[in-house]
Amino acid sequence: MMTTQKNKIIAITGPTATGKTEFAIKLASELDTEIISADSRLVYKGFDIASAKPTIGEMRGIKHHLIDIVEPEVDYSVANFYDDAKVVIDGLLKKGKTPIVVGGTGLYFRILLEDFDLPRVKPDFSLRAELDKKDAKALHDMLMKLDEKSAQKIHFNNKVKIIRALEVCIKTGKPMSEVAGKKEHEFDVKWIGLNYKDRKKLYKRIEDRVDEMLEKGLVDETKGLLKKHGRINNFINTIGYKEMLEYIDGITGLDEAVDELKKNSRRYAKRQISWFKRNQNIEWIEK
């Protein structure tokens, strides 16, 4: 498929706490266009403070898509994101607008704007429930036998990803690493990455943001979500909530929980940087 000016897209990415949302909003205002969020936690209703979800005021009248679209109980997959984002992008392109995709979830960008194609295997919830009875190590060992290549890329404690890979193997009879393939580029993408030249400045910004989250009421938000939804996976595995839950449960003190949140956020930023640095098309703006 040939790309033309008609399918021009701007992608803004980079590690957490680098000002991507603010940058995208300013650009969208200048270009008279709309924003598509590429963040795996912003899709969930109620995940506000921990995900640094932009407020109505912060959006400055710019329409944002794929924010607050599903309840936390929903297993919103990468394939769901691709389908939903494509609908929005196609609609904007037909209006002659340049869509802006912004966020930090690397796999979302890869499936939507790069040449990676995910296997289209529908969820088998009975199979997932059966697999979930096993511990993470047993599942990882099983995946090593069925799809060693995928197993080497997935952390042995990440049950969700391990179960998905096993599901694909079992349903297709092939390793997920073989089922997932390449696709043609659909869009002409202008890639922009935001980061700090000095890693210490990034980490300081992350720590300041965590402090801001506490001031805004992260503990109360966590308690509210716990009361409303219980200990569902999407909630307890989200950075910000999982650390506050340890404090709420009396496992740690608040200071210790906050320190753990800062540490986990720094680690997440480091993983994001490693992921996006592999994309040679990104033009980096370093502060």
PDB file of C-alpha atoms in Angstrom:
ATOM      1  CA  MET A   1       0.000   0.000   0.000  1.00  0.00           C
ATOM      2  CA  MET A   2       1.464   3.341  -1.072  1.00  0.00           C
ATOM      3  CA  THR A   3       1.493   6.058   1.550  1.00  0.00           C
ATOM      4  CA  THR A   4       0.471   9.580   0.600  1.00  0.00           C
ATOM      5  CA  GLN A   5       0.007  12.906   2.303  1.00  0.00           C
ATOM      6  CA  LYS A   6      -3.568  11.793   2.947  1.00  0.00           C
ATOM      7  CA  ASN A   7      -2.468   9.214   5.523  1.00  0.00           C
ATOM      8  CA  LYS A   8       0.061  11.323   7.381  1.00  0.00           C
ATOM      9  CA  ILE A   9       0.179  10.669  11.134  1.00  0.00           C
ATOM     10  CA  ILE A  10       2.205  12.199  13.961  1.00  0.00           C
ATOM     11  CA  ALA A  11       3.375   9.846  16.720  1.00  0.00           C
ATOM     12  CA  ILE A  12       4.614  11.304  20.008  1.00  0.00           C
ATOM     13  CA  THR A  13       6.216   8.914  22.440  1.00  0.00           C
ATOM     14  CA  GLY A  14       8.971   8.418  24.993  1.00  0.00           C
ATOM     15  CA  PRO A  15       9.308   7.493  28.668  1.00  0.00           C
ATOM     16  CA  THR A  16       6.846   8.462  31.356  1.00  0.00           C
ATOM     17  CA  ALA A  17       6.893  11.980  32.847  1.00  0.00           C
ATOM     18  CA  THR A  18       8.458  13.720  29.837  1.00  0.00           C
ATOM     19  CA  GLY A  19       5.505  15.966  28.981  1.00  0.00           C
ATOM     20  CA  LYS A  20       4.141  14.015  26.016  1.00  0.00           C
ATOM     21  CA  THR A  21       0.508  14.892  26.679  1.00  0.00           C
ATOM     22  CA  GLU A  22       1.141  18.628  27.044  1.00  0.00           C
ATOM     23  CA  PHE A  23       3.305  18.614  23.903  1.00  0.00           C
ATOM     24  CA  ALA A  24       0.622  16.760  21.933  1.00  0.00           C
ATOM     25  CA  ILE A  25      -2.158  19.087  23.089  1.00  0.00           C
ATOM     26  CA  LYS A  26      -0.206  22.163  22.023  1.00  0.00           C
ATOM     27  CA  LEU A  27       0.537  20.609  18.623  1.00  0.00           C
ATOM     28  CA  ALA A  28      -3.062  19.469  18.141  1.00  0.00           C
ATOM     29  CA  SER A  29      -4.241  23.010  18.840  1.00  0.00           C
ATOM     30  CA  GLU A  30      -1.856  24.407  16.231  1.00  0.00           C
ATOM     31  CA  LEU A  31      -2.895  21.816  13.629  1.00  0.00           C
ATOM     32  CA  ASP A  32      -6.618  21.835  14.477  1.00  0.00           C
ATOM     33  CA  THR A  33      -6.710  18.087  14.959  1.00  0.00           C
ATOM     34  CA  GLU A  34      -7.453  15.410  17.565  1.00  0.00           C
ATOM     35  CA  ILE A  35      -5.447  13.076  19.794  1.00  0.00           C
ATOM     36  CA  ILE A  36      -5.489   9.286  20.042  1.00  0.00           C
ATOM     37  CA  SER A  37      -4.119   7.958  23.327  1.00  0.00           C
ATOM     38  CA  ALA A  38      -1.708   5.019  23.067  1.00  0.00           C
ATOM     39  CA  ASP A  39      -1.586   4.170  26.747  1.00  0.00           C
ATOM     40  CA  SER A  40      -2.723   0.815  28.099  1.00  0.00           C
ATOM     41  CA  ARG A  41      -3.965   2.288  31.390  1.00  0.00           C
ATOM     42  CA  LEU A  42      -5.741   5.424  30.180  1.00  0.00           C
ATOM     43  CA  VAL A  43      -8.403   3.248  28.535  1.00  0.00           C
ATOM     44  CA  TYR A  44      -9.726   2.261  31.979  1.00  0.00           C
ATOM     45  CA  LYS A  45     -12.415   4.278  33.718  1.00  0.00           C
ATOM     46  CA  GLY A  46     -11.354   5.418  37.169  1.00  0.00           C
ATOM     47  CA  PHE A  47      -7.627   4.888  36.614  1.00  0.00           C
ATOM     48  CA  ASP A  48      -6.999   8.610  36.905  1.00  0.00           C
ATOM     49  CA  ILE A  49      -4.239   9.680  39.266  1.00  0.00           C
ATOM     50  CA  ALA A  50      -1.963   6.645  38.936  1.00  0.00           C
ATOM     51  CA  SER A  51      -2.043   6.856  35.137  1.00  0.00           C
ATOM     52  CA  ALA A  52      -1.557  10.646  35.077  1.00  0.00           C
ATOM     53  CA  LYS A  53      -4.727  10.863  33.005  1.00  0.00           C
ATOM     54  CA  PRO A  54      -5.218  14.393  31.628  1.00  0.00           C
ATOM     55  CA  THR A  55      -8.129  16.293  33.153  1.00  0.00           C
ATOM     56  CA  ILE A  56     -10.797  18.044  31.088  1.00  0.00           C
ATOM     57  CA  GLY A  57      -9.073  21.332  31.862  1.00  0.00           C
ATOM     58  CA  GLU A  58      -5.669  20.044  30.812  1.00  0.00           C
ATOM     59  CA  MET A  59      -7.112  18.837  27.493  1.00  0.00           C
ATOM     60  CA  ARG A  60      -7.830  22.499  26.608  1.00  0.00           C
ATOM     61  CA  GLY A  61     -10.771  21.639  24.392  1.00  0.00           C
ATOM     62  CA  ILE A  62      -8.809  19.160  22.268  1.00  0.00           C
ATOM     63  CA  LYS A  63     -10.750  15.962  21.634  1.00  0.00           C
ATOM     64  CA  HIS A  64      -8.990  12.883  23.063  1.00  0.00           C
ATOM     65  CA  HIS A  65      -9.833   9.365  21.946  1.00  0.00           C
ATOM     66  CA  LEU A  66      -9.385   5.997  23.717  1.00  0.00           C
ATOM     67  CA  ILE A  67      -9.475   7.440  27.225  1.00  0.00           C
ATOM     68  CA  ASP A  68     -12.043   6.157  29.749  1.00  0.00           C
ATOM     69  CA  ILE A  69     -13.592   3.714  27.286  1.00  0.00           C
ATOM     70  CA  VAL A  70     -13.805   0.457  29.293  1.00  0.00           C
ATOM     71  CA  GLU A  71     -14.303  -0.720  32.856  1.00  0.00           C
ATOM     72  CA  PRO A  72     -11.247  -2.169  34.652  1.00  0.00           C
ATOM     73  CA  GLU A  73     -12.765  -5.665  34.500  1.00  0.00           C
ATOM     74  CA  VAL A  74     -12.460  -5.681  30.701  1.00  0.00           C
ATOM     75  CA  ASP A  75      -9.479  -7.460  29.170  1.00  0.00           C
ATOM     76  CA  TYR A  76      -8.635  -4.718  26.655  1.00  0.00           C
ATOM     77  CA  SER A  77      -6.128  -6.294  24.292  1.00  0.00           C
ATOM     78  CA  VAL A  78      -3.629  -4.851  21.854  1.00  0.00           C
ATOM     79  CA  ALA A  79      -5.904  -6.082  19.072  1.00  0.00           C
ATOM     80  CA  ASN A  80      -8.804  -4.128  20.614  1.00  0.00           C
ATOM     81  CA  PHE A  81      -6.617  -1.030  20.649  1.00  0.00           C
ATOM     82  CA  TYR A  82      -5.651  -1.505  17.000  1.00  0.00           C
ATOM     83  CA  ASP A  83      -9.266  -1.863  15.889  1.00  0.00           C
ATOM     84  CA  ASP A  84     -10.471   1.135  17.912  1.00  0.00           C
ATOM     85  CA  ALA A  85      -7.553   3.371  16.938  1.00  0.00           C
ATOM     86  CA  LYS A  86      -7.954   2.508  13.250  1.00  0.00           C
ATOM     87  CA  VAL A  87     -11.583   3.634  13.292  1.00  0.00           C
ATOM     88  CA  VAL A  88     -10.615   6.996  14.802  1.00  0.00           C
ATOM     89  CA  ILE A  89      -7.624   7.495  12.505  1.00  0.00           C
ATOM     90  CA  ASP A  90      -9.574   6.639   9.361  1.00  0.00           C
ATOM     91  CA  GLY A  91     -12.299   9.078  10.384  1.00  0.00           C
ATOM     92  CA  LEU A  92      -9.826  11.903  10.968  1.00  0.00           C
ATOM     93  CA  LEU A  93      -7.986  11.253   7.723  1.00  0.00           C
ATOM     94  CA  LYS A  94     -11.265  11.412   5.802  1.00  0.00           C
ATOM     95  CA  LYS A  95     -11.821  14.856   7.332  1.00  0.00           C
ATOM     96  CA  GLY A  96      -8.395  15.942   6.086  1.00  0.00           C
ATOM     97  CA  LYS A  97      -6.947  16.095   9.601  1.00  0.00           C
ATOM     98  CA  THR A  98      -3.557  14.763  10.740  1.00  0.00           C
ATOM     99  CA  PRO A  99      -4.126  12.387  13.677  1.00  0.00           C
ATOM    100  CA  ILE A 100      -1.745  12.658  16.623  1.00  0.00           C
ATOM    101  CA  VAL A 101      -1.052   9.406  18.466  1.00  0.00           C
ATOM    102  CA  VAL A 102       0.541   9.957  21.874  1.00  0.00           C
ATOM    103  CA  GLY A 103       1.560   7.650  24.699  1.00  0.00           C
ATOM    104  CA  GLY A 104       4.152   5.332  26.127  1.00  0.00           C
ATOM    105  CA  THR A 105       2.853   1.819  25.460  1.00  0.00           C
ATOM    106  CA  GLY A 106       5.386   0.499  22.978  1.00  0.00           C
ATOM    107  CA  LEU A 107       3.386  -2.460  21.733  1.00  0.00           C
ATOM    108  CA  TYR A 108       0.443  -0.196  20.881  1.00  0.00           C
ATOM    109  CA  PHE A 109       2.673   1.857  18.597  1.00  0.00           C
ATOM    110  CA  ARG A 110       4.239  -1.233  17.101  1.00  0.00           C
ATOM    111  CA  ILE A 111       0.962  -2.878  16.106  1.00  0.00           C
ATOM    112  CA  LEU A 112      -0.649   0.365  14.908  1.00  0.00           C
ATOM    113  CA  LEU A 113       2.114   2.280  13.158  1.00  0.00           C
ATOM    114  CA  GLU A 114       4.942  -0.152  12.465  1.00  0.00           C
ATOM    115  CA  ASP A 115       5.006  -3.371  10.449  1.00  0.00           C
ATOM    116  CA  PHE A 116       4.220  -5.870  13.199  1.00  0.00           C
ATOM    117  CA  ASP A 117       1.015  -7.897  12.907  1.00  0.00           C
ATOM    118  CA  LEU A 118      -0.490  -9.679  15.917  1.00  0.00           C
ATOM    119  CA  PRO A 119      -2.090 -13.113  15.654  1.00  0.00           C
ATOM    120  CA  ARG A 120      -5.875 -12.811  15.442  1.00  0.00           C
ATOM    121  CA  VAL A 121      -6.828 -15.468  17.967  1.00  0.00           C
ATOM    122  CA  LYS A 122     -10.024 -14.846  19.928  1.00  0.00           C
ATOM    123  CA  PRO A 123      -9.808 -15.162  23.719  1.00  0.00           C
ATOM    124  CA  ASP A 124     -10.703 -18.587  25.103  1.00  0.00           C
ATOM    125  CA  PHE A 125     -11.686 -17.731  28.667  1.00  0.00           C
ATOM    126  CA  SER A 126     -12.177 -21.332  29.777  1.00  0.00           C
ATOM    127  CA  LEU A 127      -8.665 -22.177  28.572  1.00  0.00           C
ATOM    128  CA  ARG A 128      -7.265 -19.092  30.298  1.00  0.00           C
ATOM    129  CA  ALA A 129      -8.990 -20.028  33.547  1.00  0.00           C
ATOM    130  CA  GLU A 130      -7.549 -23.535  33.364  1.00  0.00           C
ATOM    131  CA  LEU A 131      -4.039 -22.224  32.694  1.00  0.00           C
ATOM    132  CA  ASP A 132      -4.367 -19.628  35.441  1.00  0.00           C
ATOM    133  CA  LYS A 133      -4.633 -22.422  38.017  1.00  0.00           C
ATOM    134  CA  LYS A 134      -0.942 -23.151  37.455  1.00  0.00           C
ATOM    135  CA  ASP A 135       1.807 -20.986  38.918  1.00  0.00           C
ATOM    136  CA  ALA A 136       3.835 -18.646  36.727  1.00  0.00           C
ATOM    137  CA  LYS A 137       6.952 -20.832  36.676  1.00  0.00           C
ATOM    138  CA  ALA A 138       5.022 -23.909  35.527  1.00  0.00           C
ATOM    139  CA  LEU A 139       3.377 -21.868  32.780  1.00  0.00           C
ATOM    140  CA  HIS A 140       6.697 -20.407  31.677  1.00  0.00           C
ATOM    141  CA  ASP A 141       8.232 -23.892  31.546  1.00  0.00           C
ATOM    142  CA  MET A 142       5.299 -25.022  29.408  1.00  0.00           C
ATOM    143  CA  LEU A 143       5.799 -22.079  27.053  1.00  0.00           C
ATOM    144  CA  MET A 144       9.523 -22.842  26.781  1.00  0.00           C
ATOM    145  CA  LYS A 145       8.605 -26.250  25.364  1.00  0.00           C
ATOM    146  CA  LEU A 146       5.991 -24.914  22.938  1.00  0.00           C
ATOM    147  CA  ASP A 147       7.522 -21.582  21.917  1.00  0.00           C
ATOM    148  CA  GLU A 148      11.022 -21.018  23.238  1.00  0.00           C
ATOM    149  CA  LYS A 149      11.484 -17.790  21.280  1.00  0.00           C
ATOM    150  CA  SER A 150       8.449 -16.130  22.871  1.00  0.00           C
ATOM    151  CA  ALA A 151       9.270 -17.546  26.313  1.00  0.00           C
ATOM    152  CA  GLN A 152      12.694 -15.911  26.230  1.00  0.00           C
ATOM    153  CA  LYS A 153      11.063 -12.516  25.633  1.00  0.00           C
ATOM    154  CA  ILE A 154       8.441 -12.775  28.397  1.00  0.00           C
ATOM    155  CA  HIS A 155       9.344 -12.410  32.071  1.00  0.00           C
ATOM    156  CA  PHE A 156       8.714 -15.666  33.926  1.00  0.00           C
ATOM    157  CA  ASN A 157       6.419 -13.889  36.412  1.00  0.00           C
ATOM    158  CA  ASN A 158       4.202 -12.229  33.785  1.00  0.00           C
ATOM    159  CA  LYS A 159       1.310 -14.696  33.857  1.00  0.00           C
ATOM    160  CA  VAL A 160      -0.951 -12.606  31.620  1.00  0.00           C
ATOM    161  CA  LYS A 161       1.488 -12.543  28.694  1.00  0.00           C
ATOM    162  CA  ILE A 162       2.550 -16.163  29.235  1.00  0.00           C
ATOM    163  CA  ILE A 163      -1.063 -17.346  29.186  1.00  0.00           C
ATOM    164  CA  ARG A 164      -1.764 -15.334  26.021  1.00  0.00           C
ATOM    165  CA  ALA A 165       1.245 -16.888  24.272  1.00  0.00           C
ATOM    166  CA  LEU A 166       0.153 -20.366  25.378  1.00  0.00           C
ATOM    167  CA  GLU A 167      -3.382 -19.629  24.209  1.00  0.00           C
ATOM    168  CA  VAL A 168      -2.125 -18.754  20.725  1.00  0.00           C
ATOM    169  CA  CYS A 169       0.083 -21.865  20.618  1.00  0.00           C
ATOM    170  CA  ILE A 170      -2.730 -24.161  21.702  1.00  0.00           C
ATOM    171  CA  LYS A 171      -5.429 -22.626  19.476  1.00  0.00           C
ATOM    172  CA  THR A 172      -3.313 -22.399  16.313  1.00  0.00           C
ATOM    173  CA  GLY A 173      -0.949 -25.318  16.800  1.00  0.00           C
ATOM    174  CA  LYS A 174       1.927 -22.942  16.059  1.00  0.00           C
ATOM    175  CA  PRO A 175       4.273 -20.823  18.210  1.00  0.00           C
ATOM    176  CA  MET A 176       3.096 -17.231  18.622  1.00  0.00           C
ATOM    177  CA  SER A 177       6.507 -16.133  17.332  1.00  0.00           C
ATOM    178  CA  GLU A 178       5.580 -17.778  14.011  1.00  0.00           C
ATOM    179  CA  VAL A 179       1.928 -16.732  13.911  1.00  0.00           C
ATOM    180  CA  ALA A 180       2.779 -13.057  14.441  1.00  0.00           C
ATOM    181  CA  GLY A 181       4.150 -11.653  11.227  1.00  0.00           C
ATOM    182  CA  LYS A 182       4.808  -8.584   9.147  1.00  0.00           C
ATOM    183  CA  LYS A 183       2.352  -6.240   7.480  1.00  0.00           C
ATOM    184  CA  GLU A 184       2.703  -3.396   5.029  1.00  0.00           C
ATOM    185  CA  HIS A 185       3.064   0.136   6.333  1.00  0.00           C
ATOM    186  CA  GLU A 186      -0.359   1.797   6.274  1.00  0.00           C
ATOM    187  CA  PHE A 187       0.629   5.315   7.259  1.00  0.00           C
ATOM    188  CA  ASP A 188       3.276   7.934   6.651  1.00  0.00           C
ATOM    189  CA  VAL A 189       4.384   8.487  10.244  1.00  0.00           C
ATOM    190  CA  LYS A 190       6.286  11.446  11.639  1.00  0.00           C
ATOM    191  CA  TRP A 191       7.888  10.056  14.819  1.00  0.00           C
ATOM    192  CA  ILE A 192       8.720  12.394  17.715  1.00  0.00           C
ATOM    193  CA  GLY A 193      10.281  11.202  20.966  1.00  0.00           C
ATOM    194  CA  LEU A 194      10.533  13.246  24.162  1.00  0.00           C
ATOM    195  CA  ASN A 195      13.215  12.576  26.757  1.00  0.00           C
ATOM    196  CA  TYR A 196      15.769  14.230  29.039  1.00  0.00           C
ATOM    197  CA  LYS A 197      19.453  14.387  28.119  1.00  0.00           C
ATOM    198  CA  ASP A 198      20.362  13.683  31.730  1.00  0.00           C
ATOM    199  CA  ARG A 199      18.810  10.479  33.110  1.00  0.00           C
ATOM    200  CA  LYS A 200      18.981  12.001  36.608  1.00  0.00           C
ATOM    201  CA  LYS A 201      16.648  14.808  35.500  1.00  0.00           C
ATOM    202  CA  LEU A 202      14.161  12.255  34.184  1.00  0.00           C
ATOM    203  CA  TYR A 203      14.253  10.333  37.441  1.00  0.00           C
ATOM    204  CA  LYS A 204      13.805  13.557  39.421  1.00  0.00           C
ATOM    205  CA  ARG A 205      10.765  14.425  37.295  1.00  0.00           C
ATOM    206  CA  ILE A 206       9.350  10.942  37.894  1.00  0.00           C
ATOM    207  CA  GLU A 207       9.836  11.257  41.648  1.00  0.00           C
ATOM    208  CA  ASP A 208       8.224  14.706  41.668  1.00  0.00           C
ATOM    209  CA  ARG A 209       5.262  13.324  39.747  1.00  0.00           C
ATOM    210  CA  VAL A 210       4.821  10.530  42.287  1.00  0.00           C
ATOM    211  CA  ASP A 211       4.779  13.128  45.075  1.00  0.00           C
ATOM    212  CA  GLU A 212       2.139  15.062  43.109  1.00  0.00           C
ATOM    213  CA  MET A 213       0.048  11.889  42.793  1.00  0.00           C
ATOM    214  CA  LEU A 214       0.076  11.450  46.563  1.00  0.00           C
ATOM    215  CA  GLU A 215      -0.990  15.072  47.037  1.00  0.00           C
ATOM    216  CA  LYS A 216      -3.855  14.601  44.562  1.00  0.00           C
ATOM    217  CA  GLY A 217      -5.194  11.628  46.514  1.00  0.00           C
ATOM    218  CA  LEU A 218      -3.632   8.448  45.129  1.00  0.00           C
ATOM    219  CA  VAL A 219      -4.273   6.520  48.344  1.00  0.00           C
ATOM    220  CA  ASP A 220      -7.971   7.432  48.382  1.00  0.00           C
ATOM    221  CA  GLU A 221      -8.301   6.634  44.676  1.00  0.00           C
ATOM    222  CA  THR A 222      -6.774   3.206  45.317  1.00  0.00           C
ATOM    223  CA  LYS A 223      -9.180   2.566  48.194  1.00  0.00           C
ATOM    224  CA  GLY A 224     -12.125   3.613  46.024  1.00  0.00           C
ATOM    225  CA  LEU A 225     -11.146   1.314  43.169  1.00  0.00           C
ATOM    226  CA  LEU A 226     -10.568  -1.556  45.588  1.00  0.00           C
ATOM    227  CA  LYS A 227     -14.034  -1.111  47.063  1.00  0.00           C
ATOM    228  CA  LYS A 228     -15.705  -0.841  43.654  1.00  0.00           C
ATOM    229  CA  HIS A 229     -13.846  -3.492  41.665  1.00  0.00           C
ATOM    230  CA  GLY A 230     -12.041  -5.752  44.119  1.00  0.00           C
ATOM    231  CA  ARG A 231      -8.607  -7.187  43.419  1.00  0.00           C
ATOM    232  CA  ILE A 232      -8.918  -7.629  39.668  1.00  0.00           C
ATOM    233  CA  ASN A 233      -5.719  -8.108  37.650  1.00  0.00           C
ATOM    234  CA  ASN A 234      -5.817  -4.828  35.724  1.00  0.00           C
ATOM    235  CA  PHE A 235      -6.012  -2.980  39.036  1.00  0.00           C
ATOM    236  CA  ILE A 236      -3.531  -4.825  41.243  1.00  0.00           C
ATOM    237  CA  ASN A 237      -0.906  -5.015  38.469  1.00  0.00           C
ATOM    238  CA  THR A 238      -0.921  -1.293  37.664  1.00  0.00           C
ATOM    239  CA  ILE A 239       2.049   0.742  38.869  1.00  0.00           C
ATOM    240  CA  GLY A 240       0.766   3.115  41.507  1.00  0.00           C
ATOM    241  CA  TYR A 241      -2.055   0.947  42.745  1.00  0.00           C
ATOM    242  CA  LYS A 242      -0.064  -2.168  43.550  1.00  0.00           C
ATOM    243  CA  GLU A 243       2.310  -0.208  45.808  1.00  0.00           C
ATOM    244  CA  MET A 244      -0.540   1.633  47.545  1.00  0.00           C
ATOM    245  CA  LEU A 245      -2.338  -1.674  48.109  1.00  0.00           C
ATOM    246  CA  GLU A 246       0.648  -2.921  50.081  1.00  0.00           C
ATOM    247  CA  TYR A 247       0.336   0.153  52.275  1.00  0.00           C
ATOM    248  CA  ILE A 248      -3.441  -0.255  52.616  1.00  0.00           C
ATOM    249  CA  ASP A 249      -2.971  -3.930  53.506  1.00  0.00           C
ATOM    250  CA  GLY A 250      -0.482  -2.995  56.220  1.00  0.00           C
ATOM    251  CA  ILE A 251       2.392  -4.795  54.505  1.00  0.00           C
ATOM    252  CA  THR A 252       4.463  -1.620  54.266  1.00  0.00           C
ATOM    253  CA  GLY A 253       4.399   1.893  55.641  1.00  0.00           C
ATOM    254  CA  LEU A 254       3.411   4.795  53.396  1.00  0.00           C
ATOM    255  CA  ASP A 255       6.978   6.064  52.979  1.00  0.00           C
ATOM    256  CA  GLU A 256       8.154   2.613  51.958  1.00  0.00           C
ATOM    257  CA  ALA A 257       5.265   2.238  49.507  1.00  0.00           C
ATOM    258  CA  VAL A 258       6.064   5.612  47.950  1.00  0.00           C
ATOM    259  CA  ASP A 259       9.747   4.701  47.612  1.00  0.00           C
ATOM    260  CA  GLU A 260       8.728   1.447  45.921  1.00  0.00           C
ATOM    261  CA  LEU A 261       6.449   3.337  43.543  1.00  0.00           C
ATOM    262  CA  LYS A 262       9.259   5.697  42.600  1.00  0.00           C
ATOM    263  CA  LYS A 263      11.620   2.780  42.028  1.00  0.00           C
ATOM    264  CA  ASN A 264       9.102   0.886  39.876  1.00  0.00           C
ATOM    265  CA  SER A 265       8.345   4.035  37.875  1.00  0.00           C
ATOM    266  CA  ARG A 266      12.053   4.567  37.173  1.00  0.00           C
ATOM    267  CA  ARG A 267      12.370   0.960  36.038  1.00  0.00           C
ATOM    268  CA  TYR A 268       9.349   1.364  33.781  1.00  0.00           C
ATOM    269  CA  ALA A 269      10.857   4.485  32.203  1.00  0.00           C
ATOM    270  CA  LYS A 270      14.088   2.602  31.585  1.00  0.00           C
ATOM    271  CA  ARG A 271      12.185  -0.175  29.789  1.00  0.00           C
ATOM    272  CA  GLN A 272      10.331   2.392  27.702  1.00  0.00           C
ATOM    273  CA  ILE A 273      13.582   4.048  26.644  1.00  0.00           C
ATOM    274  CA  SER A 274      15.062   0.696  25.637  1.00  0.00           C
ATOM    275  CA  TRP A 275      11.956  -0.141  23.617  1.00  0.00           C
ATOM    276  CA  PHE A 276      11.703   3.137  21.712  1.00  0.00           C
ATOM    277  CA  LYS A 277      15.435   3.499  21.082  1.00  0.00           C
ATOM    278  CA  ARG A 278      15.085   0.518  18.741  1.00  0.00           C
ATOM    279  CA  ASN A 279      12.922   2.640  16.451  1.00  0.00           C
ATOM    280  CA  GLN A 280      15.421   4.426  14.217  1.00  0.00           C
ATOM    281  CA  ASN A 281      12.696   6.657  12.753  1.00  0.00           C
ATOM    282  CA  ILE A 282      12.099   8.573  15.977  1.00  0.00           C
ATOM    283  CA  GLU A 283      13.390  12.148  16.042  1.00  0.00           C
ATOM    284  CA  TRP A 284      14.298  12.759  19.668  1.00  0.00           C
ATOM    285  CA  ILE A 285      13.719  16.067  21.415  1.00  0.00           C
ATOM    286  CA  GLU A 286      15.829  16.017  24.555  1.00  0.00           C
ATOM    287  CA  LYS A 287      15.323  18.593  27.285  1.00  0.00           C
TER     288      LYS A 287
END
